[in-house]
Amino acid sequence: MIKIITVLSAAALLTGAVSVSASAVVIDGEEVAATYDATVAEGSSDDLPSSYSSLDKGYVTPAKSQSYNDCWAYSATAAFESKLLRDGVVTDINAVRMSELHLNLWATTRTNGKGWIRSISDSGYCYIAPGYYASWQGGIFESDAADILPDSNIKGDEVPTDRAKYGVTAMRYVSRNNMDGIKRAIMENGGVTTGYSHKGIFMNNSTSYYMPESYTEPKNGHQVEIVGWDDNYDKSNFKSTPKNNGAWLMKSSWGSGSPLNGFYWISYETKYLFDGKAYEPCFAIEQYEEITDRKKMIQNEIFGATYEVTLEGKNEGVFLNRLTFDKDFYVLDKVIFETKAESTEYELYLVPEADGAPSNDTDTWKLIGSGTTDHAGYICTDINNIELTQSTASIAVKLKNNGGDAKIGVDEWVDTSNGAFKFIPESEFGMSYFYDNGKMTDLMQWYKDTLNNDMGGTLVIKGLTFKPESGDVNLDSNVDILDVTLIQQYLAELEQLSTNQKKLADFNGDGEIDISDATAIQVKIAS
């Protein structure tokens, strides 16, 4: 078993730790070296327009001016703002302003010395925002964060997170080898984020930018929101000339004082742009939910994926997170996991406890969902009203990748070439496992045995749970006529109710379940 799992990165394992790779390249303010894939997809599908602008459609907020080396925070909040506007959840552009400061402060070193090892003024990483949003720690409007002020001494876990309005459940990663995918993501979600290397010498009249592939000097990362495109944007508009016409419309975070009010055209062929090895992930927010006091994200990590793990040389793998559920939030509504493997078949299982660990007996596992990933990124699956009967259980994700190794996200430590850690996970034994050949192995134990490292990592597998309200007898998060029918079937001894369902069925609170409860629910529905 000693080599059965491997950590996927663009760099080799060095002295028990993964050196910083393209998956965690620094953006905004530091020059770094990273790998690069020069391939750019050509052409466009017939069903896509030759030009499009979310800005013209009113889905993009005005350009802001970053305060620190936090373009990564500005581009991420801009993408979320665009998604809300695109969906019509918020129609007033001035009312949808989200707090970049909250994201920046949240991503500072925590009081235990872990998390993202940075201060408010330090550079960041492309992976910070996806973890922040997927953990439901963020999605906070500036109006709700007015009392949060810049503080160089604040710790990440001292930043309040109970003000978040929306939590992300699915994110789509995009890359330069699928331009159609980028365009569709913009049209469907309002905008996407991406990093690129910005050098002032390649800016032309503060309106257009193109870094040629021939440029080999160190990069200077910058992250922006892409909100449109023009296949016919003339290549002569750039300071140096790319091979072909075509450019993306990008929103930066340098204020609105430029000729295009803080927006710029950037050539399709710009080196490092949408490059999956140099600056990743480039992402669009696909799904989110309004956060209420009846929903709770159950998770072992809040930082999101920094790398991927896989069963080496196998296209199938079973990965588990052992979760402790809140007794009041006893219905599993959704499962979220991260993977970079597209077109991967998956099955989801609820795994009971056995001697303080996930059960090895697969006959006791309950299939709760299945599907095929239609994109790389954070995958969300709706679960059909699964009642949680154990306070601790595991969610297992069984992956089958016919195009390669099965892989899933992990929040493993990140360090730089000089050995300075930039991210330290809060991983512990008993959180994450993998199952193979009838054996359950703790992921932390694998890190210790294989890499002689105690920091380890935690798999990115989460469960969204909800607390049913009185009358929601069928546990579908709605009180409707179906609940009335279920009570009637129970009274006719045609259906059984669990202990929790019986409490919900006793709508009038008199300790009995009878026709008066069904009638009271009908009155509520009609009111």
Short mmCIF file of C-alpha atoms in Angstrom, two decimals:
data_model
loop_
_atom_site.label_atom_id
_atom_site.label_comp_id
_atom_site.label_asym_id
_atom_site.label_seq_id
_atom_site.Cartn_x
_atom_site.Cartn_y
_atom_site.Cartn_z
CA MET A 1 0.00 0.00 0.00
CA ILE A 2 2.97 2.30 0.50
CA LYS A 3 2.80 3.80 -3.01
CA ILE A 4 -0.87 3.44 -3.71
CA ILE A 5 -1.67 7.15 -3.45
CA THR A 6 0.29 9.90 -5.09
CA VAL A 7 -0.05 13.65 -4.87
CA LEU A 8 -0.54 15.23 -8.24
CA SER A 9 1.41 18.38 -8.96
CA ALA A 10 3.75 19.80 -11.55
CA ALA A 11 6.67 19.49 -9.15
CA ALA A 12 8.36 16.52 -7.55
CA LEU A 13 8.00 15.54 -3.91
CA LEU A 14 10.86 17.08 -2.01
CA THR A 15 11.83 16.17 1.56
CA GLY A 16 8.36 15.15 2.50
CA ALA A 17 6.56 18.18 1.09
CA VAL A 18 5.22 19.26 -2.27
CA SER A 19 7.05 22.27 -3.59
CA VAL A 20 4.95 25.07 -5.00
CA SER A 21 3.75 24.24 -8.48
CA ALA A 22 1.67 25.76 -11.21
CA SER A 23 -1.42 24.93 -9.21
CA ALA A 24 -0.50 27.44 -6.54
CA VAL A 25 1.47 30.08 -8.37
CA VAL A 26 1.64 33.47 -6.65
CA ILE A 27 -0.42 36.25 -8.16
CA ASP A 28 -0.31 40.01 -7.73
CA GLY A 29 3.00 41.39 -6.67
CA GLU A 30 5.59 38.62 -6.94
CA GLU A 31 7.53 37.28 -9.88
CA VAL A 32 7.71 33.50 -10.02
CA ALA A 33 8.63 30.74 -12.41
CA ALA A 34 6.05 28.22 -13.56
CA THR A 35 5.29 25.80 -16.36
CA TYR A 36 3.29 26.93 -19.36
CA ASP A 37 1.19 25.34 -22.06
CA ALA A 38 1.22 27.50 -25.19
CA THR A 39 -1.66 25.66 -26.85
CA VAL A 40 -4.59 27.92 -27.68
CA ALA A 41 -7.82 26.50 -29.05
CA GLU A 42 -8.72 27.87 -32.45
CA GLY A 43 -12.05 28.74 -33.96
CA SER A 44 -15.49 29.02 -32.43
CA SER A 45 -18.64 26.93 -32.61
CA ASP A 46 -21.39 28.11 -34.91
CA ASP A 47 -23.82 28.46 -32.00
CA LEU A 48 -21.65 31.07 -30.29
CA PRO A 49 -21.71 34.73 -31.35
CA SER A 50 -18.53 36.29 -32.67
CA SER A 51 -18.77 38.91 -29.94
CA TYR A 52 -20.47 39.16 -26.57
CA SER A 53 -20.34 41.46 -23.54
CA SER A 54 -21.80 40.84 -20.09
CA LEU A 55 -20.87 44.48 -19.42
CA ASP A 56 -23.30 45.68 -22.10
CA LYS A 57 -26.02 43.45 -20.65
CA GLY A 58 -25.66 44.94 -17.19
CA TYR A 59 -24.17 41.89 -15.53
CA VAL A 60 -20.89 43.54 -14.49
CA THR A 61 -20.23 45.94 -11.64
CA PRO A 62 -17.98 48.99 -12.17
CA ALA A 63 -14.24 48.46 -11.86
CA LYS A 64 -12.88 48.93 -8.36
CA SER A 65 -9.40 49.87 -7.16
CA GLN A 66 -7.51 47.24 -5.18
CA SER A 67 -6.03 48.32 -1.88
CA TYR A 68 -3.27 45.74 -1.47
CA ASN A 69 -1.81 42.88 -3.51
CA ASP A 70 -5.31 41.41 -3.63
CA CYS A 71 -6.38 41.37 -7.26
CA TRP A 72 -7.26 37.71 -6.66
CA ALA A 73 -9.93 38.85 -4.17
CA TYR A 74 -11.29 41.52 -6.51
CA SER A 75 -11.56 39.20 -9.51
CA ALA A 76 -13.33 36.54 -7.44
CA THR A 77 -15.87 38.90 -5.91
CA ALA A 78 -16.44 40.43 -9.35
CA ALA A 79 -17.30 36.99 -10.75
CA PHE A 80 -19.76 36.36 -7.91
CA GLU A 81 -21.34 39.78 -8.40
CA SER A 82 -21.74 39.05 -12.11
CA LYS A 83 -23.37 35.69 -11.37
CA LEU A 84 -25.97 37.28 -9.08
CA LEU A 85 -26.72 39.96 -11.67
CA ARG A 86 -26.84 37.42 -14.50
CA ASP A 87 -29.35 35.32 -12.55
CA GLY A 88 -31.47 38.34 -11.66
CA VAL A 89 -31.11 37.67 -7.93
CA VAL A 90 -29.95 41.28 -7.58
CA THR A 91 -30.85 43.88 -10.20
CA ASP A 92 -29.20 46.97 -8.75
CA ILE A 93 -25.54 47.00 -9.73
CA ASN A 94 -24.73 49.30 -6.82
CA ALA A 95 -26.42 46.96 -4.32
CA VAL A 96 -24.44 43.85 -5.20
CA ARG A 97 -21.02 45.02 -4.12
CA MET A 98 -19.22 42.25 -2.24
CA SER A 99 -16.42 42.70 0.25
CA GLU A 100 -12.92 42.00 -1.05
CA LEU A 101 -11.52 43.09 2.31
CA HIS A 102 -13.39 40.29 4.07
CA LEU A 103 -11.91 37.72 1.71
CA ASN A 104 -8.42 39.17 2.10
CA LEU A 105 -8.56 39.20 5.89
CA TRP A 106 -10.11 35.71 6.05
CA ALA A 107 -7.15 34.42 4.04
CA THR A 108 -4.53 35.56 6.56
CA THR A 109 -2.64 33.30 8.97
CA ARG A 110 -4.86 31.89 11.71
CA THR A 111 -4.22 32.05 15.45
CA ASN A 112 -2.93 28.45 15.40
CA GLY A 113 -0.32 29.40 12.76
CA LYS A 114 -2.12 27.49 10.01
CA GLY A 115 -4.18 28.31 6.94
CA TRP A 116 -2.86 30.68 4.30
CA ILE A 117 0.44 32.00 5.66
CA ARG A 118 0.16 35.63 4.68
CA SER A 119 -0.77 39.08 5.95
CA ILE A 120 -3.29 41.53 4.54
CA SER A 121 -0.66 43.15 2.32
CA ASP A 122 0.87 39.95 0.94
CA SER A 123 0.23 38.41 -2.45
CA GLY A 124 -2.29 35.61 -2.86
CA TYR A 125 -3.11 32.46 -4.80
CA CYS A 126 -5.76 31.53 -7.32
CA TYR A 127 -7.01 28.73 -5.04
CA ILE A 128 -7.94 30.95 -2.09
CA ALA A 129 -11.29 32.26 -3.32
CA PRO A 130 -12.76 28.89 -4.44
CA GLY A 131 -12.12 27.45 -0.99
CA TYR A 132 -13.57 30.54 0.68
CA TYR A 133 -16.80 30.40 -1.30
CA ALA A 134 -17.27 26.62 -1.28
CA SER A 135 -16.89 26.52 2.51
CA TRP A 136 -19.67 29.12 2.90
CA GLN A 137 -17.26 31.39 4.74
CA GLY A 138 -17.78 34.18 2.23
CA GLY A 139 -20.28 35.80 -0.11
CA ILE A 140 -20.55 38.89 2.12
CA PHE A 141 -21.81 42.25 0.87
CA GLU A 142 -19.89 45.41 1.69
CA SER A 143 -23.00 46.74 3.45
CA ASP A 144 -22.82 43.82 5.90
CA ALA A 145 -19.09 44.21 6.44
CA ALA A 146 -18.95 47.97 7.02
CA ASP A 147 -17.56 47.54 10.53
CA ILE A 148 -14.73 45.26 9.33
CA LEU A 149 -11.71 47.49 8.93
CA PRO A 150 -8.20 46.84 7.56
CA ASP A 151 -6.09 45.41 10.35
CA SER A 152 -2.54 44.15 9.82
CA ASN A 153 -2.68 42.25 13.10
CA ILE A 154 -5.93 40.37 12.56
CA LYS A 155 -5.93 36.58 12.26
CA GLY A 156 -7.95 34.73 9.64
CA ASP A 157 -10.17 32.96 12.16
CA GLU A 158 -10.99 36.25 13.89
CA VAL A 159 -12.90 37.49 10.84
CA PRO A 160 -16.68 36.98 11.26
CA THR A 161 -18.20 34.58 8.75
CA ASP A 162 -21.82 34.50 9.91
CA ARG A 163 -22.78 37.38 7.62
CA ALA A 164 -22.39 35.48 4.37
CA LYS A 165 -25.53 35.77 2.22
CA TYR A 166 -24.78 33.20 -0.48
CA GLY A 167 -22.78 29.96 -0.43
CA VAL A 168 -21.32 28.42 -3.56
CA THR A 169 -22.04 24.76 -4.30
CA ALA A 170 -20.54 24.35 -7.81
CA MET A 171 -17.68 25.98 -9.70
CA ARG A 172 -16.48 25.27 -13.22
CA TYR A 173 -12.78 25.34 -14.08
CA VAL A 174 -11.97 26.59 -17.58
CA SER A 175 -8.77 26.56 -19.64
CA ARG A 176 -7.29 27.97 -22.83
CA ASN A 177 -7.60 24.68 -24.73
CA ASN A 178 -11.40 25.05 -24.68
CA MET A 179 -12.27 28.57 -25.77
CA ASP A 180 -15.86 27.60 -26.46
CA GLY A 181 -16.12 26.43 -22.86
CA ILE A 182 -14.82 29.79 -21.62
CA LYS A 183 -17.31 31.67 -23.77
CA ARG A 184 -20.25 29.58 -22.63
CA ALA A 185 -19.19 30.01 -19.01
CA ILE A 186 -19.20 33.80 -19.50
CA MET A 187 -22.63 33.79 -21.14
CA GLU A 188 -24.15 31.48 -18.53
CA ASN A 189 -22.53 33.01 -15.43
CA GLY A 190 -21.68 36.60 -16.31
CA GLY A 191 -17.92 36.27 -16.04
CA VAL A 192 -14.96 34.04 -15.25
CA THR A 193 -11.73 34.66 -13.38
CA THR A 194 -8.28 34.08 -14.79
CA GLY A 195 -4.70 34.94 -14.05
CA TYR A 196 -2.07 36.17 -16.47
CA SER A 197 1.35 37.81 -16.33
CA HIS A 198 1.14 41.58 -16.49
CA LYS A 199 4.07 43.66 -17.67
CA GLY A 200 3.50 47.34 -18.42
CA ILE A 201 5.62 47.21 -21.56
CA PHE A 202 2.91 45.16 -23.28
CA MET A 203 0.03 47.57 -22.55
CA ASN A 204 -1.04 49.74 -25.49
CA ASN A 205 -2.72 53.09 -24.80
CA SER A 206 -4.21 51.68 -21.59
CA THR A 207 -6.81 49.84 -23.67
CA SER A 208 -5.23 46.59 -24.92
CA TYR A 209 -2.67 44.04 -23.78
CA TYR A 210 -0.71 41.27 -25.45
CA MET A 211 2.31 39.39 -24.09
CA PRO A 212 3.90 37.33 -26.89
CA GLU A 213 4.89 33.75 -26.35
CA SER A 214 8.51 34.71 -27.02
CA TYR A 215 8.69 36.60 -23.72
CA THR A 216 10.78 34.55 -21.29
CA GLU A 217 11.44 36.88 -18.37
CA PRO A 218 9.93 36.14 -14.92
CA LYS A 219 6.19 36.56 -14.64
CA ASN A 220 4.27 39.08 -12.57
CA GLY A 221 0.89 37.57 -11.78
CA HIS A 222 -2.39 39.43 -11.98
CA GLN A 223 -5.93 38.07 -11.74
CA VAL A 224 -8.97 39.58 -13.48
CA GLU A 225 -12.56 38.87 -14.48
CA ILE A 226 -13.22 38.13 -18.15
CA VAL A 227 -16.68 39.43 -19.13
CA GLY A 228 -16.81 39.20 -22.92
CA TRP A 229 -15.01 38.68 -26.20
CA ASP A 230 -14.68 39.85 -29.79
CA ASP A 231 -13.36 37.37 -32.35
CA ASN A 232 -12.75 40.25 -34.76
CA TYR A 233 -10.88 42.59 -32.46
CA ASP A 234 -8.10 43.75 -34.76
CA LYS A 235 -4.63 42.46 -33.91
CA SER A 236 -3.19 45.84 -34.94
CA ASN A 237 -4.60 47.32 -31.72
CA PHE A 238 -1.84 45.65 -29.69
CA LYS A 239 1.65 47.02 -29.14
CA SER A 240 3.16 43.89 -30.67
CA THR A 241 1.14 41.89 -33.16
CA PRO A 242 -0.33 38.45 -32.41
CA LYS A 243 -0.92 35.98 -35.22
CA ASN A 244 -4.69 36.41 -35.27
CA ASN A 245 -7.47 38.82 -34.46
CA GLY A 246 -9.53 38.27 -31.35
CA ALA A 247 -9.53 39.42 -27.74
CA TRP A 248 -11.23 38.97 -24.39
CA LEU A 249 -12.80 41.90 -22.53
CA MET A 250 -11.37 41.98 -19.03
CA LYS A 251 -12.28 43.86 -15.88
CA SER A 252 -9.24 44.73 -13.80
CA SER A 253 -8.93 46.15 -10.29
CA TRP A 254 -6.96 49.31 -10.96
CA GLY A 255 -9.85 51.74 -10.72
CA SER A 256 -11.98 53.30 -13.47
CA GLY A 257 -9.57 55.97 -14.68
CA SER A 258 -8.56 54.30 -17.94
CA PRO A 259 -10.08 55.14 -21.37
CA LEU A 260 -12.41 52.10 -21.02
CA ASN A 261 -13.29 52.85 -17.38
CA GLY A 262 -11.13 50.08 -15.93
CA PHE A 263 -11.78 47.52 -18.67
CA TYR A 264 -9.21 46.31 -21.22
CA TRP A 265 -8.93 44.09 -24.26
CA ILE A 266 -6.48 41.21 -23.93
CA SER A 267 -5.44 39.08 -26.91
CA TYR A 268 -6.58 35.47 -27.08
CA GLU A 269 -2.93 34.59 -27.66
CA THR A 270 -1.52 36.32 -24.57
CA LYS A 271 1.05 34.10 -22.93
CA TYR A 272 -0.15 32.41 -19.70
CA LEU A 273 -3.74 33.63 -20.09
CA PHE A 274 -6.21 30.87 -19.10
CA ASP A 275 -3.24 28.55 -18.79
CA GLY A 276 -4.04 25.56 -16.60
CA LYS A 277 -0.43 25.14 -15.54
CA ALA A 278 0.64 28.71 -14.86
CA TYR A 279 -2.40 30.24 -13.16
CA GLU A 280 -5.09 27.91 -11.94
CA PRO A 281 -7.85 27.51 -11.31
CA CYS A 282 -9.59 29.82 -13.75
CA PHE A 283 -13.20 29.45 -12.72
CA ALA A 284 -16.82 30.49 -13.05
CA ILE A 285 -19.38 30.27 -10.26
CA GLU A 286 -22.08 27.87 -11.48
CA GLN A 287 -24.36 27.25 -8.50
CA TYR A 288 -24.97 28.86 -5.14
CA GLU A 289 -27.65 28.99 -2.46
CA GLU A 290 -28.94 31.63 -0.15
CA ILE A 291 -27.60 30.88 3.31
CA THR A 292 -30.30 30.51 5.96
CA ASP A 293 -30.44 29.29 9.54
CA ARG A 294 -31.93 26.03 8.24
CA LYS A 295 -28.87 25.11 6.16
CA LYS A 296 -25.46 24.00 7.35
CA MET A 297 -22.36 22.98 5.41
CA ILE A 298 -20.69 20.00 7.10
CA GLN A 299 -17.00 19.81 6.21
CA ASN A 300 -13.57 18.89 7.50
CA GLU A 301 -11.75 21.71 5.73
CA ILE A 302 -12.61 25.29 4.79
CA PHE A 303 -9.70 26.15 2.50
CA GLY A 304 -10.59 24.11 -0.57
CA ALA A 305 -8.36 22.08 -2.86
CA THR A 306 -4.72 23.01 -3.35
CA TYR A 307 -3.76 19.73 -5.06
CA GLU A 308 -5.30 16.44 -6.19
CA VAL A 309 -4.76 12.89 -4.95
CA THR A 310 -5.30 9.70 -6.92
CA LEU A 311 -4.92 5.97 -6.65
CA GLU A 312 -1.76 5.59 -8.66
CA GLY A 313 -2.16 3.73 -11.94
CA LYS A 314 -5.86 3.05 -11.36
CA ASN A 315 -8.82 4.63 -13.05
CA GLU A 316 -11.07 3.83 -10.08
CA GLY A 317 -10.77 5.13 -6.56
CA VAL A 318 -12.88 5.43 -3.44
CA PHE A 319 -12.31 8.46 -1.22
CA LEU A 320 -14.10 9.27 2.04
CA ASN A 321 -14.54 12.13 4.46
CA ARG A 322 -15.70 11.18 7.94
CA LEU A 323 -18.08 13.93 9.03
CA THR A 324 -19.74 14.85 12.31
CA PHE A 325 -23.27 16.08 11.76
CA ASP A 326 -25.33 18.52 13.80
CA LYS A 327 -28.24 16.70 15.45
CA ASP A 328 -30.67 19.44 14.38
CA PHE A 329 -29.51 19.36 10.74
CA TYR A 330 -30.30 15.73 10.07
CA VAL A 331 -31.23 15.73 6.38
CA LEU A 332 -28.50 15.49 3.75
CA ASP A 333 -29.44 17.73 0.84
CA LYS A 334 -26.33 17.92 -1.35
CA VAL A 335 -22.83 16.48 -1.68
CA ILE A 336 -20.02 18.65 -3.02
CA PHE A 337 -16.55 17.44 -4.01
CA GLU A 338 -13.68 18.83 -6.06
CA THR A 339 -11.97 17.12 -8.97
CA LYS A 340 -10.03 18.16 -12.05
CA ALA A 341 -11.13 15.06 -13.95
CA GLU A 342 -13.84 15.78 -16.50
CA SER A 343 -16.19 13.08 -17.80
CA THR A 344 -15.56 10.98 -14.71
CA GLU A 345 -18.27 8.63 -13.50
CA TYR A 346 -19.01 8.84 -9.79
CA GLU A 347 -21.11 7.20 -7.13
CA LEU A 348 -21.83 8.65 -3.70
CA TYR A 349 -22.31 6.53 -0.59
CA LEU A 350 -23.27 7.14 3.01
CA VAL A 351 -20.93 4.94 5.07
CA PRO A 352 -21.78 4.03 8.68
CA GLU A 353 -19.34 4.02 11.58
CA ALA A 354 -17.54 0.87 12.71
CA ASP A 355 -15.12 1.06 15.64
CA GLY A 356 -14.50 4.78 15.25
CA ALA A 357 -13.81 4.69 11.52
CA PRO A 358 -15.71 4.22 8.25
CA SER A 359 -17.00 0.67 7.90
CA ASN A 360 -14.98 -1.69 5.70
CA ASP A 361 -18.11 -3.68 4.98
CA THR A 362 -19.38 -2.27 1.69
CA ASP A 363 -22.66 -4.15 2.15
CA THR A 364 -23.52 -1.55 4.80
CA TRP A 365 -22.82 1.37 2.45
CA LYS A 366 -25.88 3.22 1.15
CA LEU A 367 -25.85 4.53 -2.43
CA ILE A 368 -27.17 8.10 -2.28
CA GLY A 369 -26.26 9.54 -5.67
CA SER A 370 -24.41 9.08 -8.93
CA GLY A 371 -23.53 10.90 -12.14
CA THR A 372 -20.76 11.96 -14.49
CA THR A 373 -18.74 15.13 -14.06
CA ASP A 374 -19.48 17.51 -16.92
CA HIS A 375 -16.67 19.82 -15.90
CA ALA A 376 -13.58 20.05 -13.75
CA GLY A 377 -14.05 21.94 -10.51
CA TYR A 378 -16.48 21.74 -7.61
CA ILE A 379 -19.19 19.19 -8.40
CA CYS A 380 -22.58 19.37 -6.68
CA THR A 381 -25.11 16.53 -6.52
CA ASP A 382 -28.61 16.78 -5.11
CA ILE A 383 -29.40 14.01 -2.64
CA ASN A 384 -32.90 12.57 -2.37
CA ASN A 385 -33.99 13.38 1.19
CA ILE A 386 -31.48 11.23 3.07
CA GLU A 387 -32.11 11.26 6.80
CA LEU A 388 -28.94 11.08 8.85
CA THR A 389 -29.38 8.61 11.69
CA GLN A 390 -25.79 8.61 13.03
CA SER A 391 -24.09 11.67 14.46
CA THR A 392 -20.90 10.61 12.67
CA ALA A 393 -20.79 8.97 9.26
CA SER A 394 -18.72 9.19 6.10
CA ILE A 395 -19.51 10.39 2.63
CA ALA A 396 -17.69 8.26 0.09
CA VAL A 397 -17.00 9.35 -3.48
CA LYS A 398 -16.26 6.49 -5.85
CA LEU A 399 -14.64 7.80 -9.02
CA LYS A 400 -14.07 6.05 -12.34
CA ASN A 401 -12.07 8.02 -14.86
CA ASN A 402 -11.92 6.16 -18.15
CA GLY A 403 -9.50 8.77 -19.48
CA GLY A 404 -6.91 8.42 -16.73
CA ASP A 405 -6.40 8.11 -12.99
CA ALA A 406 -9.29 8.86 -10.65
CA LYS A 407 -8.46 12.00 -8.69
CA ILE A 408 -10.03 14.23 -6.09
CA GLY A 409 -9.11 17.52 -4.44
CA VAL A 410 -7.14 17.75 -1.19
CA ASP A 411 -6.14 20.79 0.89
CA GLU A 412 -2.51 19.80 1.20
CA TRP A 413 0.26 22.11 2.36
CA VAL A 414 1.92 24.49 -0.10
CA ASP A 415 5.50 25.62 0.13
CA THR A 416 7.80 27.65 -2.07
CA SER A 417 11.14 26.75 -3.55
CA ASN A 418 12.93 28.33 -0.58
CA GLY A 419 11.03 26.14 1.88
CA ALA A 420 8.75 28.84 3.28
CA PHE A 421 5.26 27.46 3.74
CA LYS A 422 2.44 29.43 2.16
CA PHE A 423 -0.38 27.15 3.29
CA ILE A 424 -0.62 24.72 6.22
CA PRO A 425 -3.80 22.61 6.51
CA GLU A 426 -5.70 21.99 9.72
CA SER A 427 -5.79 18.26 8.99
CA GLU A 428 -6.16 15.61 11.68
CA PHE A 429 -6.36 11.83 11.89
CA GLY A 430 -9.87 10.49 11.46
CA MET A 431 -10.95 13.02 8.85
CA SER A 432 -10.16 11.53 5.44
CA TYR A 433 -9.66 8.01 4.11
CA PHE A 434 -9.26 6.03 0.94
CA TYR A 435 -10.59 2.52 0.43
CA ASP A 436 -8.83 -0.06 -1.72
CA ASN A 437 -8.86 -3.86 -1.88
CA GLY A 438 -10.99 -4.15 1.24
CA LYS A 439 -8.73 -1.91 3.32
CA MET A 440 -9.56 1.51 4.78
CA THR A 441 -6.52 3.78 5.13
CA ASP A 442 -6.42 7.08 7.00
CA LEU A 443 -5.03 9.73 4.66
CA MET A 444 -2.96 11.28 7.45
CA GLN A 445 -1.36 7.91 8.11
CA TRP A 446 -0.48 7.64 4.42
CA TYR A 447 1.21 11.05 4.50
CA LYS A 448 3.18 10.03 7.59
CA ASP A 449 4.20 6.60 6.29
CA THR A 450 4.96 7.65 2.73
CA LEU A 451 6.29 11.20 3.07
CA ASN A 452 7.31 11.25 6.73
CA ASN A 453 5.13 14.32 7.09
CA ASP A 454 2.67 15.11 9.87
CA MET A 455 0.88 18.03 8.19
CA GLY A 456 -0.99 15.81 5.76
CA GLY A 457 -4.12 16.99 4.01
CA THR A 458 -7.89 16.70 3.97
CA LEU A 459 -10.06 15.58 1.08
CA VAL A 460 -12.50 18.14 -0.32
CA ILE A 461 -15.81 16.32 0.20
CA LYS A 462 -18.64 18.24 1.87
CA GLY A 463 -22.25 17.66 2.80
CA LEU A 464 -24.92 20.35 2.77
CA THR A 465 -27.53 19.55 5.40
CA PHE A 466 -30.77 21.20 6.41
CA LYS A 467 -33.00 21.41 9.46
CA PRO A 468 -36.61 20.61 8.52
CA GLU A 469 -39.36 22.87 9.81
CA SER A 470 -42.44 21.52 11.54
CA GLY A 471 -44.75 19.91 9.01
CA ASP A 472 -42.00 18.91 6.57
CA VAL A 473 -42.73 15.24 7.18
CA ASN A 474 -41.21 13.90 3.94
CA LEU A 475 -37.98 15.86 4.57
CA ASP A 476 -37.88 17.60 1.19
CA SER A 477 -37.41 21.13 2.67
CA ASN A 478 -40.97 22.12 1.71
CA VAL A 479 -44.23 22.01 3.64
CA ASP A 480 -46.91 21.09 1.12
CA ILE A 481 -49.73 18.69 0.31
CA LEU A 482 -47.24 15.80 0.03
CA ASP A 483 -46.66 16.06 3.77
CA VAL A 484 -50.40 15.96 4.42
CA THR A 485 -50.69 12.83 2.27
CA LEU A 486 -47.81 11.15 4.11
CA ILE A 487 -49.49 11.77 7.48
CA GLN A 488 -52.72 10.30 6.14
CA GLN A 489 -50.84 7.24 4.85
CA TYR A 490 -49.16 6.85 8.24
CA LEU A 491 -52.50 7.00 10.05
CA ALA A 492 -53.82 4.35 7.63
CA GLU A 493 -50.75 2.23 8.45
CA LEU A 494 -49.60 2.37 4.82
CA GLU A 495 -46.32 4.17 5.58
CA GLN A 496 -43.83 4.24 8.44
CA LEU A 497 -42.30 7.38 9.93
CA SER A 498 -38.93 7.73 11.59
CA THR A 499 -38.57 9.28 15.04
CA ASN A 500 -37.65 12.63 13.49
CA GLN A 501 -40.55 12.47 11.05
CA LYS A 502 -42.98 11.81 13.86
CA LYS A 503 -41.82 14.98 15.61
CA LEU A 504 -42.39 16.95 12.41
CA ALA A 505 -45.79 15.35 11.86
CA ASP A 506 -47.01 16.45 15.30
CA PHE A 507 -47.67 19.89 13.85
CA ASN A 508 -49.91 21.17 16.66
CA GLY A 509 -47.48 19.94 19.33
CA ASP A 510 -50.00 17.99 21.40
CA GLY A 511 -47.89 14.82 21.52
CA GLU A 512 -50.17 12.93 19.16
CA ILE A 513 -50.20 12.42 15.39
CA ASP A 514 -53.75 12.54 14.09
CA ILE A 515 -55.94 14.11 11.44
CA SER A 516 -55.85 17.47 13.23
CA ASP A 517 -52.13 17.74 12.36
CA ALA A 518 -52.89 17.10 8.69
CA THR A 519 -55.63 19.71 8.80
CA ALA A 520 -53.38 22.27 10.48
CA ILE A 521 -50.75 21.80 7.77
CA GLN A 522 -53.40 22.28 5.08
CA VAL A 523 -54.42 25.55 6.74
CA LYS A 524 -50.80 26.71 6.71
CA ILE A 525 -50.43 25.82 3.03
CA ALA A 526 -53.58 27.74 2.17
CA SER A 527 -52.60 30.83 4.17
#
